[in-house]
Structure formats: C-alpha cells, structure tokens
GROMACS .gro file of N, CA and C in nm:
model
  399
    1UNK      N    1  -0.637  -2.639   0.458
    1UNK     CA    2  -0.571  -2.530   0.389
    1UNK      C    3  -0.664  -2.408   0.382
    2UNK      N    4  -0.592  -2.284   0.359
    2UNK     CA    5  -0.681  -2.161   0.365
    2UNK      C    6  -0.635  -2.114   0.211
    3UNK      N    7  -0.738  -2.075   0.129
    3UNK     CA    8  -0.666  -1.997   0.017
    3UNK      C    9  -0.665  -1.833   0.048
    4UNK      N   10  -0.560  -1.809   0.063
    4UNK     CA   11  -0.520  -1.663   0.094
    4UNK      C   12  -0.488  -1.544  -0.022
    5UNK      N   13  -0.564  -1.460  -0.054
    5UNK     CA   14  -0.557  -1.360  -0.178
    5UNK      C   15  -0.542  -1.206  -0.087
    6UNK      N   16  -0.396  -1.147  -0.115
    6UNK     CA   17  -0.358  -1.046  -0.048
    6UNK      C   18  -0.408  -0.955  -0.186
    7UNK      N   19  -0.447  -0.800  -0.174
    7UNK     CA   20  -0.477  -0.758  -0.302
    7UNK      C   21  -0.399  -0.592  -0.237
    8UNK      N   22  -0.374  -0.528  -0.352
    8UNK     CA   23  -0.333  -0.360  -0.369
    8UNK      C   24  -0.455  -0.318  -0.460
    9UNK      N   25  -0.496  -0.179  -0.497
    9UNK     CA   26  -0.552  -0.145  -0.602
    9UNK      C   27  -0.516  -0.189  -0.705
   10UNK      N   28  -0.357  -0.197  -0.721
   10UNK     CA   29  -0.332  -0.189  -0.820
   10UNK      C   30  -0.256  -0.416  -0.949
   11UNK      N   31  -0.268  -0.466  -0.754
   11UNK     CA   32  -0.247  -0.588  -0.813
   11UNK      C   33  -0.281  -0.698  -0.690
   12UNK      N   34  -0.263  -0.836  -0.737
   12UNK     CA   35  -0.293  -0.935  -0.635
   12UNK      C   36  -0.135  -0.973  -0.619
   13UNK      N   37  -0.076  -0.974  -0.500
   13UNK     CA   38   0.026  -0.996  -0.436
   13UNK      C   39   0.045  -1.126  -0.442
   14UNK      N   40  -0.054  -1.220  -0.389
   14UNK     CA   41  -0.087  -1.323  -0.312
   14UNK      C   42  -0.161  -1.365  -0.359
   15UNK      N   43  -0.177  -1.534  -0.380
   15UNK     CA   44  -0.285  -1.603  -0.450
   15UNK      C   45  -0.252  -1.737  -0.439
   16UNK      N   46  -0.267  -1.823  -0.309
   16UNK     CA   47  -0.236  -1.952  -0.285
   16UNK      C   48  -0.287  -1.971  -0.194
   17UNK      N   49  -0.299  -2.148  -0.155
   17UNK     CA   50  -0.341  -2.198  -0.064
   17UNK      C   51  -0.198  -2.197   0.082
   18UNK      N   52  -0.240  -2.152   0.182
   18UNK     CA   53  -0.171  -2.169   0.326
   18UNK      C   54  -0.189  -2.240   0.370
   19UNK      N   55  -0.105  -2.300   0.540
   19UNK     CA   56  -0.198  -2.353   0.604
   19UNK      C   57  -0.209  -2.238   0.737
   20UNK      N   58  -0.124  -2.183   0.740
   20UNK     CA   59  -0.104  -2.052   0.890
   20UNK      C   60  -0.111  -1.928   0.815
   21UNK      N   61  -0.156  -1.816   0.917
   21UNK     CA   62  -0.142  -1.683   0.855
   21UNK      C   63  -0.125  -1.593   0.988
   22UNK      N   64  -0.025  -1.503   1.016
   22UNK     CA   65  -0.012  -1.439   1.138
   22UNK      C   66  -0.025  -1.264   1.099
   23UNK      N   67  -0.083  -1.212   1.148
   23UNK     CA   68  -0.121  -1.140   1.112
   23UNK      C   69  -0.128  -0.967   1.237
   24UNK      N   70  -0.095  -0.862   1.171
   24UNK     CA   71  -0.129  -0.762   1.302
   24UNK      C   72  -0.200  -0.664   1.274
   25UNK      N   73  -0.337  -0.683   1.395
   25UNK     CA   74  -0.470  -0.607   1.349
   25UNK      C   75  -0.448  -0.450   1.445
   26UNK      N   76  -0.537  -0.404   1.455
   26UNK     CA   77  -0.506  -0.326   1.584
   26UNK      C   78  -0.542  -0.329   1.713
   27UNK      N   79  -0.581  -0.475   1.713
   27UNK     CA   80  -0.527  -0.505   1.891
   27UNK      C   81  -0.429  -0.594   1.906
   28UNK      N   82  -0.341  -0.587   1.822
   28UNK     CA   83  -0.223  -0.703   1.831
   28UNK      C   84  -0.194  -0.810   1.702
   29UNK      N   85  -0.114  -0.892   1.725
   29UNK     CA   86  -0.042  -0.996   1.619
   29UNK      C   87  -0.177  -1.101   1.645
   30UNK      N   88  -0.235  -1.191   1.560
   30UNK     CA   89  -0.335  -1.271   1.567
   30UNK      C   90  -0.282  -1.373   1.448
   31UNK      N   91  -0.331  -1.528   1.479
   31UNK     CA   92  -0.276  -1.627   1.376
   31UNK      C   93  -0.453  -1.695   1.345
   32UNK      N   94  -0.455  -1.707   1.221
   32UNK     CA   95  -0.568  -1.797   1.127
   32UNK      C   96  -0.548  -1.950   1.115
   33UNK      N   97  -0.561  -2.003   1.121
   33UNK     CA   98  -0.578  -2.157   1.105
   33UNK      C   99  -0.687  -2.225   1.021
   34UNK      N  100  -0.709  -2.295   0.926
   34UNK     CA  101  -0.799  -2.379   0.850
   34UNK      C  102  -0.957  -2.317   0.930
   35UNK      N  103  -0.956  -2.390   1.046
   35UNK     CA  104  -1.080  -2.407   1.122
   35UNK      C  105  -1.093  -2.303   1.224
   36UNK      N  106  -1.022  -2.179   1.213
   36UNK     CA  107  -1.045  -2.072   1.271
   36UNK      C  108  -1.209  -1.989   1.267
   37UNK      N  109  -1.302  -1.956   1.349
   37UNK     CA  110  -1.421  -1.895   1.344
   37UNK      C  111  -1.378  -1.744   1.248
   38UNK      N  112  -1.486  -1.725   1.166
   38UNK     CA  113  -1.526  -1.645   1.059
   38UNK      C  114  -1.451  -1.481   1.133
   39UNK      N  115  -1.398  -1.405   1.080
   39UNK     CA  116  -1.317  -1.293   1.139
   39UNK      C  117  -1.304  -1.200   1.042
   40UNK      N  118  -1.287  -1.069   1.102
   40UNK     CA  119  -1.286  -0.935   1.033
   40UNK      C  120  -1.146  -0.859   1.139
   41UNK      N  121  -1.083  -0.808   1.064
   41UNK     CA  122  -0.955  -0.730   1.168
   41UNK      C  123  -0.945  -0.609   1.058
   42UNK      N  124  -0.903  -0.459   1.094
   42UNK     CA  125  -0.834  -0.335   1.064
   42UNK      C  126  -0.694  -0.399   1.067
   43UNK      N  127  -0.586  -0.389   0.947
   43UNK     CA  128  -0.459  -0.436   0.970
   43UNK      C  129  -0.378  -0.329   1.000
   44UNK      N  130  -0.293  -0.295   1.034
   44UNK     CA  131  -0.213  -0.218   1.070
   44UNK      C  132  -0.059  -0.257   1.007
   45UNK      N  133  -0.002  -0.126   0.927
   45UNK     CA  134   0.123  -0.137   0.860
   45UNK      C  135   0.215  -0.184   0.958
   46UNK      N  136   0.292  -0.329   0.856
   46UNK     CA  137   0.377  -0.377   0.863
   46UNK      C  138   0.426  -0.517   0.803
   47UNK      N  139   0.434  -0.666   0.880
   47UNK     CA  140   0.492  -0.738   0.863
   47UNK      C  141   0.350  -0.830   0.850
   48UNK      N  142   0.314  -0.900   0.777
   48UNK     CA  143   0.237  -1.021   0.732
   48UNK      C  144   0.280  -1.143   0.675
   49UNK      N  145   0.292  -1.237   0.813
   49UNK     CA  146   0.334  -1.387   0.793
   49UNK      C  147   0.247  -1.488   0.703
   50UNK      N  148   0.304  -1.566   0.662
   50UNK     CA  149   0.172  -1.665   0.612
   50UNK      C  150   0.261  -1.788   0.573
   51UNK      N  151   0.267  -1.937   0.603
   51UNK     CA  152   0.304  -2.038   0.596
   51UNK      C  153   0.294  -2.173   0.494
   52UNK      N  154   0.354  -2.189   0.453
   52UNK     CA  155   0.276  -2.313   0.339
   52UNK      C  156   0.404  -2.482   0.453
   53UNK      N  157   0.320  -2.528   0.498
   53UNK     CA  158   0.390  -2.635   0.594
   53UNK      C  159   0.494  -2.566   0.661
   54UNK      N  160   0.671  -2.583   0.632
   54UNK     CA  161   0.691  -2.532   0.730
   54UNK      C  162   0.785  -2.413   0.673
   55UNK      N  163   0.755  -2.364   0.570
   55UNK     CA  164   0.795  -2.244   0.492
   55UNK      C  165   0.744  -2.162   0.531
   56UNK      N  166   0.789  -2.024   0.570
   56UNK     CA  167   0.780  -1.873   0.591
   56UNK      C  168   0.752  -1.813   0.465
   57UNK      N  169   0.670  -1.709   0.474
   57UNK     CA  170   0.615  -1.605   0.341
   57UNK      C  171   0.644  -1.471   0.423
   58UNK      N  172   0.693  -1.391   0.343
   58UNK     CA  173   0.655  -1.222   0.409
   58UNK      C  174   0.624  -1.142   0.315
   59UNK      N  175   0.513  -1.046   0.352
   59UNK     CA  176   0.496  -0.958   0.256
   59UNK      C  177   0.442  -0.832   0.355
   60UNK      N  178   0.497  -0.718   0.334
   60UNK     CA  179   0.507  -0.589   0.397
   60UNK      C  180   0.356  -0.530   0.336
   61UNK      N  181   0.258  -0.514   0.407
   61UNK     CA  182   0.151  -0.401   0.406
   61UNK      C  183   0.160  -0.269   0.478
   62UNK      N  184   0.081  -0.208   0.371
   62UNK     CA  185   0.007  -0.058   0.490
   62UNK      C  186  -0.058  -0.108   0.550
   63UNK      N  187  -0.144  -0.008   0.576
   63UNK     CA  188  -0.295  -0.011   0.650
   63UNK      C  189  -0.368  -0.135   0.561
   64UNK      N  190  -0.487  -0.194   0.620
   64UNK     CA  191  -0.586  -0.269   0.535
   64UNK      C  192  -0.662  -0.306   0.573
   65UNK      N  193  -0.754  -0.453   0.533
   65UNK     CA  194  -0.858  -0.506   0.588
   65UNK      C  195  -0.844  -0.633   0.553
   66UNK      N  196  -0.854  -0.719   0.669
   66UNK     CA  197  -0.833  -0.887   0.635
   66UNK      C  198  -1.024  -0.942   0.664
   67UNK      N  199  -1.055  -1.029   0.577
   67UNK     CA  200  -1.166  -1.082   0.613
   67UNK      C  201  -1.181  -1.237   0.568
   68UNK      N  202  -1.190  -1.312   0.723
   68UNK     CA  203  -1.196  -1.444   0.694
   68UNK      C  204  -1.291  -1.545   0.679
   69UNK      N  205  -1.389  -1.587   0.549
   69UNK     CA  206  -1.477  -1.620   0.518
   69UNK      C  207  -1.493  -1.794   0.540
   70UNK      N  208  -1.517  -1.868   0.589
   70UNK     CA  209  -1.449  -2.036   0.538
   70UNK      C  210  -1.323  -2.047   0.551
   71UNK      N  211  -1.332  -2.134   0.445
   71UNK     CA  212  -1.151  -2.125   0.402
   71UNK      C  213  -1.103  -2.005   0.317
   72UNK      N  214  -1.165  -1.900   0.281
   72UNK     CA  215  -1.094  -1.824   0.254
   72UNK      C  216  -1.057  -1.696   0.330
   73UNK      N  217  -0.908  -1.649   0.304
   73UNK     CA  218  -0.913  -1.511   0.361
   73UNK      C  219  -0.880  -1.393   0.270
   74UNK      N  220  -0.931  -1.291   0.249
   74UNK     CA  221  -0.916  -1.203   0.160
   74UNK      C  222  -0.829  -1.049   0.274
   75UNK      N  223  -0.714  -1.021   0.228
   75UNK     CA  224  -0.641  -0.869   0.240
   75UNK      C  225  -0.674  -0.766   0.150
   76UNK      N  226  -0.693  -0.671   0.179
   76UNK     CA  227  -0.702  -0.602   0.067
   76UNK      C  228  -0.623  -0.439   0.158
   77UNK      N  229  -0.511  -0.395   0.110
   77UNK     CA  230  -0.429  -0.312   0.147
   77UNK      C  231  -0.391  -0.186   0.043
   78UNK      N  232  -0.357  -0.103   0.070
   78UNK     CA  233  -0.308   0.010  -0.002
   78UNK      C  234  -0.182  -0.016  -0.080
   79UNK      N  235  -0.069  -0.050  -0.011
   79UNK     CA  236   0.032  -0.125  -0.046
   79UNK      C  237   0.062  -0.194  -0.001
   80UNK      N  238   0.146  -0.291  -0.111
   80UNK     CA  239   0.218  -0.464  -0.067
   80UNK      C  240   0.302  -0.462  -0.095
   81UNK      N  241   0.411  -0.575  -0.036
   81UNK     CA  242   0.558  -0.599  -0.114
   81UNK      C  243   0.610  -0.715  -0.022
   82UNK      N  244   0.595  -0.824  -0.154
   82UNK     CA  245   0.655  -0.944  -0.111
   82UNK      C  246   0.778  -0.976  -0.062
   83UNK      N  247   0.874  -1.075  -0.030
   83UNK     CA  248   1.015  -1.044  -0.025
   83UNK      C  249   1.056  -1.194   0.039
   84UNK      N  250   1.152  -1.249  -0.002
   84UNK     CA  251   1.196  -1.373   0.000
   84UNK      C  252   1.208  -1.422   0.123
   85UNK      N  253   1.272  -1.320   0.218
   85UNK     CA  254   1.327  -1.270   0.376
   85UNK      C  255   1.358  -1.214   0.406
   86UNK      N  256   1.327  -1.177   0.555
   86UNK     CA  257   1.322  -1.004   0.569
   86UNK      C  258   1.403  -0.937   0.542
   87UNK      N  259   1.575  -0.988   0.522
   87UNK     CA  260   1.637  -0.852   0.474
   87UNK      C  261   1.580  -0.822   0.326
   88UNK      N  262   1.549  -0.914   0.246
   88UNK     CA  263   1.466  -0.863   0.106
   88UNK      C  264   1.408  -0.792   0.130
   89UNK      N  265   1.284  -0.803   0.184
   89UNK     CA  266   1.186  -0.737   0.212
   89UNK      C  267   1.211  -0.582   0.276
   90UNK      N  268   1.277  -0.589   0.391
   90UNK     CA  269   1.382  -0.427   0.434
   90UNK      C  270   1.408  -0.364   0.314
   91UNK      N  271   1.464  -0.374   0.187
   91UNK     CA  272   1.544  -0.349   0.080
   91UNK      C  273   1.437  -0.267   0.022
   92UNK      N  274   1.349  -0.353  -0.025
   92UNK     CA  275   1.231  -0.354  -0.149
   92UNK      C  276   1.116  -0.266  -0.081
   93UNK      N  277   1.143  -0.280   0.084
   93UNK     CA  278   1.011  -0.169   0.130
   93UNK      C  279   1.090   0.008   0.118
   94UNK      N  280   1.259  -0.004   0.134
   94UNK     CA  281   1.332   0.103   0.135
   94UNK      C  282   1.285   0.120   0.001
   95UNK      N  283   1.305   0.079  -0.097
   95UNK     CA  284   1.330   0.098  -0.229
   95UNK      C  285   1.199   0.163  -0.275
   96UNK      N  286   1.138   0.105  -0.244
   96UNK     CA  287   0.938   0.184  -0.277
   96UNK      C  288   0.924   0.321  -0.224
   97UNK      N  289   0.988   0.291  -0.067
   97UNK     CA  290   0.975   0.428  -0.004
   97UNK      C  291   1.029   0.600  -0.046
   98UNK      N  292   1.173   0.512  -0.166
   98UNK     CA  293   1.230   0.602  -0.221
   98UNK      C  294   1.202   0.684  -0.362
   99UNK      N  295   1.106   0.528  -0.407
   99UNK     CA  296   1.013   0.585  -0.568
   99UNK      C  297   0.879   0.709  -0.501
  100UNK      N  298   0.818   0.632  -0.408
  100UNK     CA  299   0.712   0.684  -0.337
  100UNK      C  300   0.770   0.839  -0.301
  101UNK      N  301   0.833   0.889  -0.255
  101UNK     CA  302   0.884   1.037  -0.260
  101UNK      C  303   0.939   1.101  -0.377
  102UNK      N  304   1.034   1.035  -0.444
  102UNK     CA  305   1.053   1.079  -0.540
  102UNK      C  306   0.919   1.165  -0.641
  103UNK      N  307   0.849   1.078  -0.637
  103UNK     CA  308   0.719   1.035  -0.719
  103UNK      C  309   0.614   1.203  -0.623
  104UNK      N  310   0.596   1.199  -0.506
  104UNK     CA  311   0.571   1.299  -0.425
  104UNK      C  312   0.613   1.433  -0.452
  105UNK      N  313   0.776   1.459  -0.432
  105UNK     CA  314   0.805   1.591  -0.459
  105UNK      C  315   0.849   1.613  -0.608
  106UNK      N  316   0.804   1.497  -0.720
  106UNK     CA  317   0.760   1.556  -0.864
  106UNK      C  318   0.640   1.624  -0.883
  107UNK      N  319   0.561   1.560  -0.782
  107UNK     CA  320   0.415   1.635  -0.810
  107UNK      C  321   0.413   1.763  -0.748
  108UNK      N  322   0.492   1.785  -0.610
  108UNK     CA  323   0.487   1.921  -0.558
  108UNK      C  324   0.521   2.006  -0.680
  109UNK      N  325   0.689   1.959  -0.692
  109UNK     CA  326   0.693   2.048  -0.801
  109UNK      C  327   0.652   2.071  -0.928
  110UNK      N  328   0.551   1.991  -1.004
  110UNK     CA  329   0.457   2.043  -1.097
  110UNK      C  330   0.328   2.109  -1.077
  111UNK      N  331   0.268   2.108  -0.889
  111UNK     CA  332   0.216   2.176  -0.881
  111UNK      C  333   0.235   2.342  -0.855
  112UNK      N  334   0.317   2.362  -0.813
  112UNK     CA  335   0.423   2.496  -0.782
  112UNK      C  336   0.426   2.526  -0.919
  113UNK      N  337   0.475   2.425  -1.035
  113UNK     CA  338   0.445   2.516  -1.154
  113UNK      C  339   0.327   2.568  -1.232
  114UNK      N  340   0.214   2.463  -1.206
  114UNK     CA  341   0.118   2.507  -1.237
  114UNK      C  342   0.046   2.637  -1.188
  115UNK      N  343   0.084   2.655  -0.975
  115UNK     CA  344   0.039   2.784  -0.932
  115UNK      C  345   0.096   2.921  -1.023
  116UNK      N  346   0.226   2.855  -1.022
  116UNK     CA  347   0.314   2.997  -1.087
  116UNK      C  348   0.210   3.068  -1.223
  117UNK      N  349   0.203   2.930  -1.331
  117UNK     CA  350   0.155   2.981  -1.440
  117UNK      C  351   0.015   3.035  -1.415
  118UNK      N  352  -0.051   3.029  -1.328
  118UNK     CA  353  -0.195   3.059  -1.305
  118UNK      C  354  -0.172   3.241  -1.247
  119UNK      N  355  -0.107   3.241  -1.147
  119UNK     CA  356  -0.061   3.359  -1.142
  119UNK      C  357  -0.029   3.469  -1.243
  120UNK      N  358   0.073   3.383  -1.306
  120UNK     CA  359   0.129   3.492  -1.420
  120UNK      C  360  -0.011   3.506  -1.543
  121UNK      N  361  -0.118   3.411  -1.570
  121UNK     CA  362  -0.193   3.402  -1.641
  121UNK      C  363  -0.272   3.562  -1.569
  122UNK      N  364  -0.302   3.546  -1.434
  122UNK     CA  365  -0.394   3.665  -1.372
  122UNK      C  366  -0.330   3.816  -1.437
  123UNK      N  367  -0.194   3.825  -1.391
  123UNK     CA  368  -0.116   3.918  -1.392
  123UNK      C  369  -0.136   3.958  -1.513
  124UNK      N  370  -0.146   3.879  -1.674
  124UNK     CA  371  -0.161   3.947  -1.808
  124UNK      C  372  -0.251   3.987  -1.811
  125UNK      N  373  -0.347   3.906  -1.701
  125UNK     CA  374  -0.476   3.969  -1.775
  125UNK      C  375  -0.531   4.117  -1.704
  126UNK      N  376  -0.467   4.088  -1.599
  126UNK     CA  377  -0.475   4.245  -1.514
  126UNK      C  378  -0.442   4.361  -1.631
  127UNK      N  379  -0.323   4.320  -1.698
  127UNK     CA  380  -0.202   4.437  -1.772
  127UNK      C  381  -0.316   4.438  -1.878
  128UNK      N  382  -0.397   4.349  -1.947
  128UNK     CA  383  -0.499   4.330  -2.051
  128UNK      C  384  -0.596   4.423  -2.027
  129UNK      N  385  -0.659   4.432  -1.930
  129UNK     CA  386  -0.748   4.482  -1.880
  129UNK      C  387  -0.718   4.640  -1.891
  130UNK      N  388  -0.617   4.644  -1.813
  130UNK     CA  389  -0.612   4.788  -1.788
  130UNK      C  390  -0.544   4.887  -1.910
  131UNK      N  391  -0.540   4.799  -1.990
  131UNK     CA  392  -0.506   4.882  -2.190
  131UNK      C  393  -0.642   4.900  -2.210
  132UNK      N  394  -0.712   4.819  -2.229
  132UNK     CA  395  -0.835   4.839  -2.253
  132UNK      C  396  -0.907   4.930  -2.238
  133UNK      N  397  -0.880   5.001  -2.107
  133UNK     CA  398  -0.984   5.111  -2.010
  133UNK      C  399  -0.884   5.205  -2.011
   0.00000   0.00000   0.00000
C-alpha cells in the first residue's frame, strides 16, 4: 500500500492508504505502485487517478508537485476537487470555476473603486491647494 496525502493551501483533499496512483506529469500520464523507485514529477492540470483494490478515486488538480518518498506520496497543488465520478467531478470543477470568477471580477470591481476614490481624493486636494495660494 502507498499512503497518499493530496494537499491545497488551503486543505488536505486526500489522506489514505492506495494501492495504484496514475498520474499526469509533464511528460505524460505515469502510474505509482507500492515498490515503485523514489520519484519527483511537475503535475500538470487535470485528472488524478488513484485506486484502493479495484475502486476508482478522482480528484481534479491544477498545476502541482507529486513527490514519492517510500511508501509515501505527497501532492501538493494549488487547487483540488474530489468527485465521486467524472460527471461529479465535471460539475464541481464547473462549479468552482464559476465561484473562482465570480470571486475575480468582485475584486476588479473593488479595485476600479478604490482607483476612482484615489483619484477623486487627488482632485480635492488639487481644488485644496489652489484656495490656499
């Protein structure tokens, strides 16, 4: 068995023993096994298999870094998202994708407000200035 710990900044996805893990680095799809030699891969966004006998796991990454120590392998990715099967998983990666922008053009537009007010802050003080003198 491999104990496999997928991680985000913000949580551990993943935290069990496997016995398979398939995986896509950036030279291609690659599979782990128990007695696989010690390994380092760049992951590349997408689909991450992992097996407990003859059960399927999926969980959708970005970008990341897999490193396989012994029996253990550690992920550590930007984002994750588990999902029962892949149409789950389709759903729940749409669904992020849609908080994830949302979440984006709130910040544009509080930064647009913040430029505005910085502006108009200059502008009084221009009008300030020039009472003064």
């Amino acid at each position: 068995m491999i104990h496999l710990k997928i991680m985000t900044p913000e949580q551990i996805i993943a935290d069990r023993q496997v016995d398979k893990i398939i995986a896509d680095g950036q030279n291609g799809f690659f599979c782990l096994k128990p007695r696989h030699v010690d390994f380092t891969s760049a992951l590349r966004a997408g689909i991450f298999y992992y097996y407990i006998g003859e059960e399927e796991f999926f969980t959708a990454i970005d970008s990341g870094i897999l490193v396989k120590c012994g029996k253990e392998v550690l992920v550590s990715a930007l984002n994750a998202i588990s999902g029962k099967d892949l149409k789950e998983l389709e759903e729940l990666v749409k669904q992020k994708f849609v908080e994830v922008e949302e979440t984006e053009q709130a910040s544009v537009m509080a930064l647009r407000n913040l430029e505005a007010e910085l502006v108009q802050h200059f502008v009084d003080l221009e009008k300030n200035r020039e009472r003064h003198y």
